Amino acid sequence: GENVGLHLPTLSVQEGDNSIINCAYSNSASDYFIWYKQESGKGPQFIIDIRSNMDKRQGQRVTVLLNKTVKHLSLQIAATQPGDSAVYFCAEALQAGTALIFGKGTTLSVSS
Amino acid sequence: KAGVTQTPRYLIKTRGQQVTLSCSPISGHRSVSWYQQTPGQGLQFLFEYFSETQRNKGNFPGRFSGRQFSNSRSEMNVSTLELGDSALYLCASSPSGGGTEAFFGQGTRLTVV
């Protein structure tokens, strides 16, 4: 259930696997990064954020990793569940109070 | 605490018409941002309002405009609608800035025929 290094538009995993979704961001000056989950028919839902002075942040079953050297962001989901099936977007902002720039989404499909 | 509310959920308009969409942010949030989501272009930033002032603007034509009221509620307007304006329009609110913990509404699905 890993997708390391390259952004892929889709990712299929088995229930219980760990998932890794990757994102390459565009601006080395960006200070703030967010992951969103979007289910069909709904708006994006905030998952976790991280500032540029950190390289890792953990939430409930999720971890975000930031590699500023290669401008890479990843979202790790532990013990993936069918309810995690959705489109996942990363977003960056130059600083708080500025616009979010969204990456291409990754569709995560979880089969049980 | 109520989330971000967008109305209406669905709209069908004819080319050349104009449309107004509404967004009520989370209570206490002063920043409202608008985004357009299409299959081809993804999520694109339109503009952000903070304390009734437009603070940031994306790269959209002047047909797209917005405003924010003293109670932080926001409206966006699109004039002279084109077929390509068909999209999901999303509003996000945050306590102080568009880039910090922005919470999205469910969006307004606009179809231009």
PDB file of C-alpha atoms in Angstrom:
ATOM      1  CA  GLY A   1       0.000   0.000   0.000  1.00  0.00           C
ATOM      2  CA  GLU A   2       2.894   2.405  -0.566  1.00  0.00           C
ATOM      3  CA  ASN A   3       3.275   5.103  -3.175  1.00  0.00           C
ATOM      4  CA  VAL A   4       6.673   6.626  -2.505  1.00  0.00           C
ATOM      5  CA  GLY A   5       8.343   9.338  -4.442  1.00  0.00           C
ATOM      6  CA  LEU A   6       5.962   9.962  -7.301  1.00  0.00           C
ATOM      7  CA  HIS A   7       2.523  11.459  -7.286  1.00  0.00           C
ATOM      8  CA  LEU A   8       0.013   8.959  -8.612  1.00  0.00           C
ATOM      9  CA  PRO A   9      -3.588   9.867  -9.306  1.00  0.00           C
ATOM     10  CA  THR A  10      -4.906   6.669  -7.760  1.00  0.00           C
ATOM     11  CA  LEU A  11      -3.866   4.357  -4.955  1.00  0.00           C
ATOM     12  CA  SER A  12      -5.552   1.063  -4.105  1.00  0.00           C
ATOM     13  CA  VAL A  13      -4.892  -0.666  -0.796  1.00  0.00           C
ATOM     14  CA  GLN A  14      -6.308  -3.442   1.328  1.00  0.00           C
ATOM     15  CA  GLU A  15      -8.062  -2.687   4.582  1.00  0.00           C
ATOM     16  CA  GLY A  16      -5.521  -2.701   7.398  1.00  0.00           C
ATOM     17  CA  ASP A  17      -2.582  -1.718   5.197  1.00  0.00           C
ATOM     18  CA  ASN A  18      -0.650   1.493   5.715  1.00  0.00           C
ATOM     19  CA  SER A  19      -1.100   4.046   2.934  1.00  0.00           C
ATOM     20  CA  ILE A  20       1.337   6.708   1.811  1.00  0.00           C
ATOM     21  CA  ILE A  21       0.171   9.521  -0.436  1.00  0.00           C
ATOM     22  CA  ASN A  22       2.779  11.802  -1.941  1.00  0.00           C
ATOM     23  CA  CYS A  23       2.714  15.401  -3.078  1.00  0.00           C
ATOM     24  CA  ALA A  24       5.291  17.659  -4.685  1.00  0.00           C
ATOM     25  CA  TYR A  25       4.775  21.313  -3.840  1.00  0.00           C
ATOM     26  CA  SER A  26       5.770  24.186  -6.031  1.00  0.00           C
ATOM     27  CA  ASN A  27       7.169  27.037  -3.982  1.00  0.00           C
ATOM     28  CA  SER A  28      10.240  26.696  -1.797  1.00  0.00           C
ATOM     29  CA  ALA A  29       9.071  29.804   0.086  1.00  0.00           C
ATOM     30  CA  SER A  30       5.835  28.162   1.220  1.00  0.00           C
ATOM     31  CA  ASP A  31       5.537  28.134   4.972  1.00  0.00           C
ATOM     32  CA  TYR A  32       2.378  26.172   5.607  1.00  0.00           C
ATOM     33  CA  PHE A  33       1.071  22.867   4.278  1.00  0.00           C
ATOM     34  CA  ILE A  34      -2.225  21.082   4.721  1.00  0.00           C
ATOM     35  CA  TRP A  35      -3.747  17.767   3.750  1.00  0.00           C
ATOM     36  CA  TYR A  36      -7.418  17.566   2.906  1.00  0.00           C
ATOM     37  CA  LYS A  37      -9.740  14.632   2.316  1.00  0.00           C
ATOM     38  CA  GLN A  38     -12.661  15.042  -0.055  1.00  0.00           C
ATOM     39  CA  GLU A  39     -15.460  12.522  -0.229  1.00  0.00           C
ATOM     40  CA  SER A  40     -17.906  12.421  -3.080  1.00  0.00           C
ATOM     41  CA  GLY A  41     -20.416  15.260  -2.905  1.00  0.00           C
ATOM     42  CA  LYS A  42     -18.666  16.999  -0.035  1.00  0.00           C
ATOM     43  CA  GLY A  43     -16.209  19.819   0.433  1.00  0.00           C
ATOM     44  CA  PRO A  44     -12.588  19.158   1.420  1.00  0.00           C
ATOM     45  CA  GLN A  45     -12.164  18.120   5.042  1.00  0.00           C
ATOM     46  CA  PHE A  46      -9.104  19.246   7.012  1.00  0.00           C
ATOM     47  CA  ILE A  47      -6.900  16.315   8.070  1.00  0.00           C
ATOM     48  CA  ILE A  48      -3.598  17.665   9.327  1.00  0.00           C
ATOM     49  CA  ASP A  49      -1.240  20.591   8.778  1.00  0.00           C
ATOM     50  CA  ILE A  50       2.441  21.305   9.223  1.00  0.00           C
ATOM     51  CA  ARG A  51       4.608  24.387   9.181  1.00  0.00           C
ATOM     52  CA  SER A  52       7.901  24.659   7.357  1.00  0.00           C
ATOM     53  CA  ASN A  53       9.929  24.667  10.582  1.00  0.00           C
ATOM     54  CA  MET A  54       8.875  21.064  11.196  1.00  0.00           C
ATOM     55  CA  ASP A  55       9.560  17.886   9.239  1.00  0.00           C
ATOM     56  CA  LYS A  56       7.035  15.588  10.861  1.00  0.00           C
ATOM     57  CA  ARG A  57       3.724  15.875  12.600  1.00  0.00           C
ATOM     58  CA  GLN A  58       1.427  13.140  13.856  1.00  0.00           C
ATOM     59  CA  GLY A  59      -2.301  13.019  14.310  1.00  0.00           C
ATOM     60  CA  GLN A  60      -4.768  10.271  14.924  1.00  0.00           C
ATOM     61  CA  ARG A  61      -3.723   7.469  12.509  1.00  0.00           C
ATOM     62  CA  VAL A  62      -2.120  10.049  10.228  1.00  0.00           C
ATOM     63  CA  THR A  63       1.398  11.405   9.905  1.00  0.00           C
ATOM     64  CA  VAL A  64       2.580  14.185   7.625  1.00  0.00           C
ATOM     65  CA  LEU A  65       6.204  14.339   6.537  1.00  0.00           C
ATOM     66  CA  LEU A  66       7.797  17.389   4.986  1.00  0.00           C
ATOM     67  CA  ASN A  67      11.041  17.289   3.019  1.00  0.00           C
ATOM     68  CA  LYS A  68      11.944  20.843   2.114  1.00  0.00           C
ATOM     69  CA  THR A  69      15.102  19.823   0.299  1.00  0.00           C
ATOM     70  CA  VAL A  70      13.122  18.176  -2.478  1.00  0.00           C
ATOM     71  CA  LYS A  71       9.851  20.059  -1.889  1.00  0.00           C
ATOM     72  CA  HIS A  72       7.991  16.899  -1.021  1.00  0.00           C
ATOM     73  CA  LEU A  73       5.094  16.280   1.301  1.00  0.00           C
ATOM     74  CA  SER A  74       3.589  12.957   2.233  1.00  0.00           C
ATOM     75  CA  LEU A  75       0.598  11.722   4.184  1.00  0.00           C
ATOM     76  CA  GLN A  76       0.785   8.382   5.908  1.00  0.00           C
ATOM     77  CA  ILE A  77      -2.433   6.692   7.017  1.00  0.00           C
ATOM     78  CA  ALA A  78      -2.034   3.801   9.417  1.00  0.00           C
ATOM     79  CA  ALA A  79      -4.344   0.793   9.340  1.00  0.00           C
ATOM     80  CA  THR A  80      -6.340   2.128   6.403  1.00  0.00           C
ATOM     81  CA  GLN A  81     -10.095   1.608   6.645  1.00  0.00           C
ATOM     82  CA  PRO A  82     -12.831   1.595   3.976  1.00  0.00           C
ATOM     83  CA  GLY A  83     -14.010   4.956   5.354  1.00  0.00           C
ATOM     84  CA  ASP A  84     -10.669   6.431   4.304  1.00  0.00           C
ATOM     85  CA  SER A  85     -11.637   6.019   0.644  1.00  0.00           C
ATOM     86  CA  ALA A  86     -11.696   9.521  -0.826  1.00  0.00           C
ATOM     87  CA  VAL A  87      -9.653  11.994  -2.852  1.00  0.00           C
ATOM     88  CA  TYR A  88      -6.729  13.457  -0.918  1.00  0.00           C
ATOM     89  CA  PHE A  89      -5.264  16.870  -1.700  1.00  0.00           C
ATOM     90  CA  CYS A  90      -2.200  18.608  -0.410  1.00  0.00           C
ATOM     91  CA  ALA A  91      -2.144  22.390  -0.267  1.00  0.00           C
ATOM     92  CA  GLU A  92       0.557  24.962   0.385  1.00  0.00           C
ATOM     93  CA  ALA A  93       0.512  28.602   1.428  1.00  0.00           C
ATOM     94  CA  LEU A  94       3.260  31.187   1.556  1.00  0.00           C
ATOM     95  CA  GLN A  95       2.181  32.068   5.059  1.00  0.00           C
ATOM     96  CA  ALA A  96      -0.878  32.191   7.205  1.00  0.00           C
ATOM     97  CA  GLY A  97      -3.375  34.548   5.652  1.00  0.00           C
ATOM     98  CA  THR A  98      -2.469  33.843   2.064  1.00  0.00           C
ATOM     99  CA  ALA A  99      -4.182  31.701  -0.507  1.00  0.00           C
ATOM    100  CA  LEU A 100      -3.984  27.932  -0.540  1.00  0.00           C
ATOM    101  CA  ILE A 101      -2.469  26.390  -3.655  1.00  0.00           C
ATOM    102  CA  PHE A 102      -3.747  22.887  -4.154  1.00  0.00           C
ATOM    103  CA  GLY A 103      -1.935  19.983  -5.714  1.00  0.00           C
ATOM    104  CA  LYS A 104      -3.466  17.329  -7.898  1.00  0.00           C
ATOM    105  CA  GLY A 105      -5.533  14.934  -5.882  1.00  0.00           C
ATOM    106  CA  THR A 106      -4.919  11.273  -5.234  1.00  0.00           C
ATOM    107  CA  THR A 107      -7.891   8.936  -5.148  1.00  0.00           C
ATOM    108  CA  LEU A 108      -7.475   6.365  -2.393  1.00  0.00           C
ATOM    109  CA  SER A 109      -9.536   3.190  -2.732  1.00  0.00           C
ATOM    110  CA  VAL A 110      -9.648   0.813   0.203  1.00  0.00           C
ATOM    111  CA  SER A 111     -10.967  -2.699  -0.315  1.00  0.00           C
ATOM    112  CA  SER A 112     -12.029  -4.960   2.509  1.00  0.00           C
TER     113      SER A 112
ATOM    114  CA  LYS B   1     -20.556  24.466  16.516  1.00  0.00           C
ATOM    115  CA  ALA B   2     -22.097  24.802  13.065  1.00  0.00           C
ATOM    116  CA  GLY B   3     -19.818  24.347  10.085  1.00  0.00           C
ATOM    117  CA  VAL B   4     -19.475  26.425   6.963  1.00  0.00           C
ATOM    118  CA  THR B   5     -22.813  26.764   5.203  1.00  0.00           C
ATOM    119  CA  GLN B   6     -23.114  27.429   1.503  1.00  0.00           C
ATOM    120  CA  THR B   7     -26.326  28.164  -0.329  1.00  0.00           C
ATOM    121  CA  PRO B   8     -27.728  27.108  -2.639  1.00  0.00           C
ATOM    122  CA  ARG B   9     -26.316  23.594  -3.038  1.00  0.00           C
ATOM    123  CA  TYR B  10     -27.186  23.382  -6.715  1.00  0.00           C
ATOM    124  CA  LEU B  11     -27.831  25.955  -9.423  1.00  0.00           C
ATOM    125  CA  ILE B  12     -28.563  25.785 -13.115  1.00  0.00           C
ATOM    126  CA  LYS B  13     -28.115  28.989 -15.078  1.00  0.00           C
ATOM    127  CA  THR B  14     -28.091  30.010 -18.723  1.00  0.00           C
ATOM    128  CA  ARG B  15     -25.136  31.541 -20.516  1.00  0.00           C
ATOM    129  CA  GLY B  16     -25.069  35.295 -20.118  1.00  0.00           C
ATOM    130  CA  GLN B  17     -26.918  35.315 -16.820  1.00  0.00           C
ATOM    131  CA  GLN B  18     -25.386  36.259 -13.522  1.00  0.00           C
ATOM    132  CA  VAL B  19     -25.365  34.324 -10.254  1.00  0.00           C
ATOM    133  CA  THR B  20     -24.782  35.040  -6.574  1.00  0.00           C
ATOM    134  CA  LEU B  21     -23.568  32.402  -4.161  1.00  0.00           C
ATOM    135  CA  SER B  22     -23.629  32.714  -0.405  1.00  0.00           C
ATOM    136  CA  CYS B  23     -21.341  31.491   2.360  1.00  0.00           C
ATOM    137  CA  SER B  24     -21.801  31.656   6.124  1.00  0.00           C
ATOM    138  CA  PRO B  25     -18.522  30.945   7.919  1.00  0.00           C
ATOM    139  CA  ILE B  26     -18.014  29.217  11.226  1.00  0.00           C
ATOM    140  CA  SER B  27     -18.979  31.513  14.078  1.00  0.00           C
ATOM    141  CA  GLY B  28     -16.015  33.620  15.098  1.00  0.00           C
ATOM    142  CA  HIS B  29     -14.108  33.104  11.862  1.00  0.00           C
ATOM    143  CA  ARG B  30     -13.238  36.363  10.128  1.00  0.00           C
ATOM    144  CA  SER B  31     -11.623  35.066   6.950  1.00  0.00           C
ATOM    145  CA  VAL B  32     -13.590  33.666   4.039  1.00  0.00           C
ATOM    146  CA  SER B  33     -11.971  32.307   0.892  1.00  0.00           C
ATOM    147  CA  TRP B  34     -13.566  31.113  -2.314  1.00  0.00           C
ATOM    148  CA  TYR B  35     -12.316  28.349  -4.592  1.00  0.00           C
ATOM    149  CA  GLN B  36     -13.435  26.923  -7.898  1.00  0.00           C
ATOM    150  CA  GLN B  37     -13.147  23.169  -8.416  1.00  0.00           C
ATOM    151  CA  THR B  38     -13.307  21.576 -11.857  1.00  0.00           C
ATOM    152  CA  PRO B  39     -12.150  18.160 -13.081  1.00  0.00           C
ATOM    153  CA  GLY B  40      -9.652  19.725 -15.448  1.00  0.00           C
ATOM    154  CA  GLN B  41      -8.150  22.507 -13.332  1.00  0.00           C
ATOM    155  CA  GLY B  42      -8.635  21.119  -9.843  1.00  0.00           C
ATOM    156  CA  LEU B  43      -9.048  23.518  -6.944  1.00  0.00           C
ATOM    157  CA  GLN B  44      -8.207  27.098  -7.799  1.00  0.00           C
ATOM    158  CA  PHE B  45      -8.210  30.102  -5.508  1.00  0.00           C
ATOM    159  CA  LEU B  46     -10.615  32.914  -6.385  1.00  0.00           C
ATOM    160  CA  PHE B  47     -10.313  35.451  -3.568  1.00  0.00           C
ATOM    161  CA  GLU B  48     -10.159  35.908   0.180  1.00  0.00           C
ATOM    162  CA  TYR B  49     -11.982  38.368   2.396  1.00  0.00           C
ATOM    163  CA  PHE B  50     -11.013  39.382   5.891  1.00  0.00           C
ATOM    164  CA  SER B  51     -12.945  41.893   7.950  1.00  0.00           C
ATOM    165  CA  GLU B  52     -14.962  42.999   4.906  1.00  0.00           C
ATOM    166  CA  THR B  53     -11.840  43.680   2.803  1.00  0.00           C
ATOM    167  CA  GLN B  54     -10.530  41.654  -0.101  1.00  0.00           C
ATOM    168  CA  ARG B  55      -7.084  40.627   1.027  1.00  0.00           C
ATOM    169  CA  ASN B  56      -6.015  38.242  -1.749  1.00  0.00           C
ATOM    170  CA  LYS B  57      -7.159  37.628  -5.281  1.00  0.00           C
ATOM    171  CA  GLY B  58      -6.514  34.768  -7.663  1.00  0.00           C
ATOM    172  CA  ASN B  59      -6.125  34.827 -11.381  1.00  0.00           C
ATOM    173  CA  PHE B  60      -9.737  34.991 -12.498  1.00  0.00           C
ATOM    174  CA  PRO B  61     -11.422  37.529 -14.780  1.00  0.00           C
ATOM    175  CA  GLY B  62     -13.282  40.515 -13.403  1.00  0.00           C
ATOM    176  CA  ARG B  63     -16.604  38.735 -13.997  1.00  0.00           C
ATOM    177  CA  PHE B  64     -15.889  37.023 -10.688  1.00  0.00           C
ATOM    178  CA  SER B  65     -16.366  39.276  -7.698  1.00  0.00           C
ATOM    179  CA  GLY B  66     -17.200  38.978  -4.047  1.00  0.00           C
ATOM    180  CA  ARG B  67     -17.887  40.817  -0.866  1.00  0.00           C
ATOM    181  CA  GLN B  68     -18.023  40.223   2.849  1.00  0.00           C
ATOM    182  CA  PHE B  69     -20.469  41.638   5.328  1.00  0.00           C
ATOM    183  CA  SER B  70     -19.900  42.837   8.872  1.00  0.00           C
ATOM    184  CA  ASN B  71     -21.108  39.493  10.244  1.00  0.00           C
ATOM    185  CA  SER B  72     -18.397  37.769   8.115  1.00  0.00           C
ATOM    186  CA  ARG B  73     -20.915  36.214   5.755  1.00  0.00           C
ATOM    187  CA  SER B  74     -19.695  36.384   2.188  1.00  0.00           C
ATOM    188  CA  GLU B  75     -21.166  36.349  -1.278  1.00  0.00           C
ATOM    189  CA  MET B  76     -19.555  35.780  -4.615  1.00  0.00           C
ATOM    190  CA  ASN B  77     -21.019  36.912  -7.886  1.00  0.00           C
ATOM    191  CA  VAL B  78     -20.325  35.747 -11.406  1.00  0.00           C
ATOM    192  CA  SER B  79     -21.647  37.904 -14.211  1.00  0.00           C
ATOM    193  CA  THR B  80     -22.113  37.058 -17.879  1.00  0.00           C
ATOM    194  CA  LEU B  81     -21.888  33.351 -17.237  1.00  0.00           C
ATOM    195  CA  GLU B  82     -19.980  31.138 -19.648  1.00  0.00           C
ATOM    196  CA  LEU B  83     -20.208  27.370 -20.105  1.00  0.00           C
ATOM    197  CA  GLY B  84     -16.723  27.060 -18.637  1.00  0.00           C
ATOM    198  CA  ASP B  85     -17.922  28.534 -15.351  1.00  0.00           C
ATOM    199  CA  SER B  86     -19.672  25.271 -14.575  1.00  0.00           C
ATOM    200  CA  ALA B  87     -17.936  24.037 -11.448  1.00  0.00           C
ATOM    201  CA  LEU B  88     -18.176  23.339  -7.758  1.00  0.00           C
ATOM    202  CA  TYR B  89     -17.658  26.604  -5.891  1.00  0.00           C
ATOM    203  CA  LEU B  90     -16.253  26.110  -2.428  1.00  0.00           C
ATOM    204  CA  CYS B  91     -16.074  28.508   0.448  1.00  0.00           C
ATOM    205  CA  ALA B  92     -13.585  28.107   3.294  1.00  0.00           C
ATOM    206  CA  SER B  93     -13.493  29.945   6.580  1.00  0.00           C
ATOM    207  CA  SER B  94     -10.651  30.296   9.033  1.00  0.00           C
ATOM    208  CA  PRO B  95     -10.142  32.260  12.218  1.00  0.00           C
ATOM    209  CA  SER B  96      -7.602  34.713  10.916  1.00  0.00           C
ATOM    210  CA  GLY B  97      -6.235  33.790   7.550  1.00  0.00           C
ATOM    211  CA  GLY B  98      -6.896  31.800   4.426  1.00  0.00           C
ATOM    212  CA  GLY B  99      -3.891  29.576   5.004  1.00  0.00           C
ATOM    213  CA  THR B 100      -4.521  28.498   8.554  1.00  0.00           C
ATOM    214  CA  GLU B 101      -6.850  25.610   9.272  1.00  0.00           C
ATOM    215  CA  ALA B 102      -9.306  26.524   6.567  1.00  0.00           C
ATOM    216  CA  PHE B 103     -12.590  24.637   6.902  1.00  0.00           C
ATOM    217  CA  PHE B 104     -14.638  24.119   3.779  1.00  0.00           C
ATOM    218  CA  GLY B 105     -18.339  24.089   3.145  1.00  0.00           C
ATOM    219  CA  GLN B 106     -20.021  21.491   0.945  1.00  0.00           C
ATOM    220  CA  GLY B 107     -19.969  23.802  -2.028  1.00  0.00           C
ATOM    221  CA  THR B 108     -22.420  25.081  -4.595  1.00  0.00           C
ATOM    222  CA  ARG B 109     -22.623  23.072  -7.795  1.00  0.00           C
ATOM    223  CA  LEU B 110     -23.146  25.546 -10.642  1.00  0.00           C
ATOM    224  CA  THR B 111     -24.131  24.287 -14.050  1.00  0.00           C
ATOM    225  CA  VAL B 112     -24.227  26.734 -16.948  1.00  0.00           C
ATOM    226  CA  VAL B 113     -26.243  25.624 -19.968  1.00  0.00           C
TER     227      VAL B 113
END
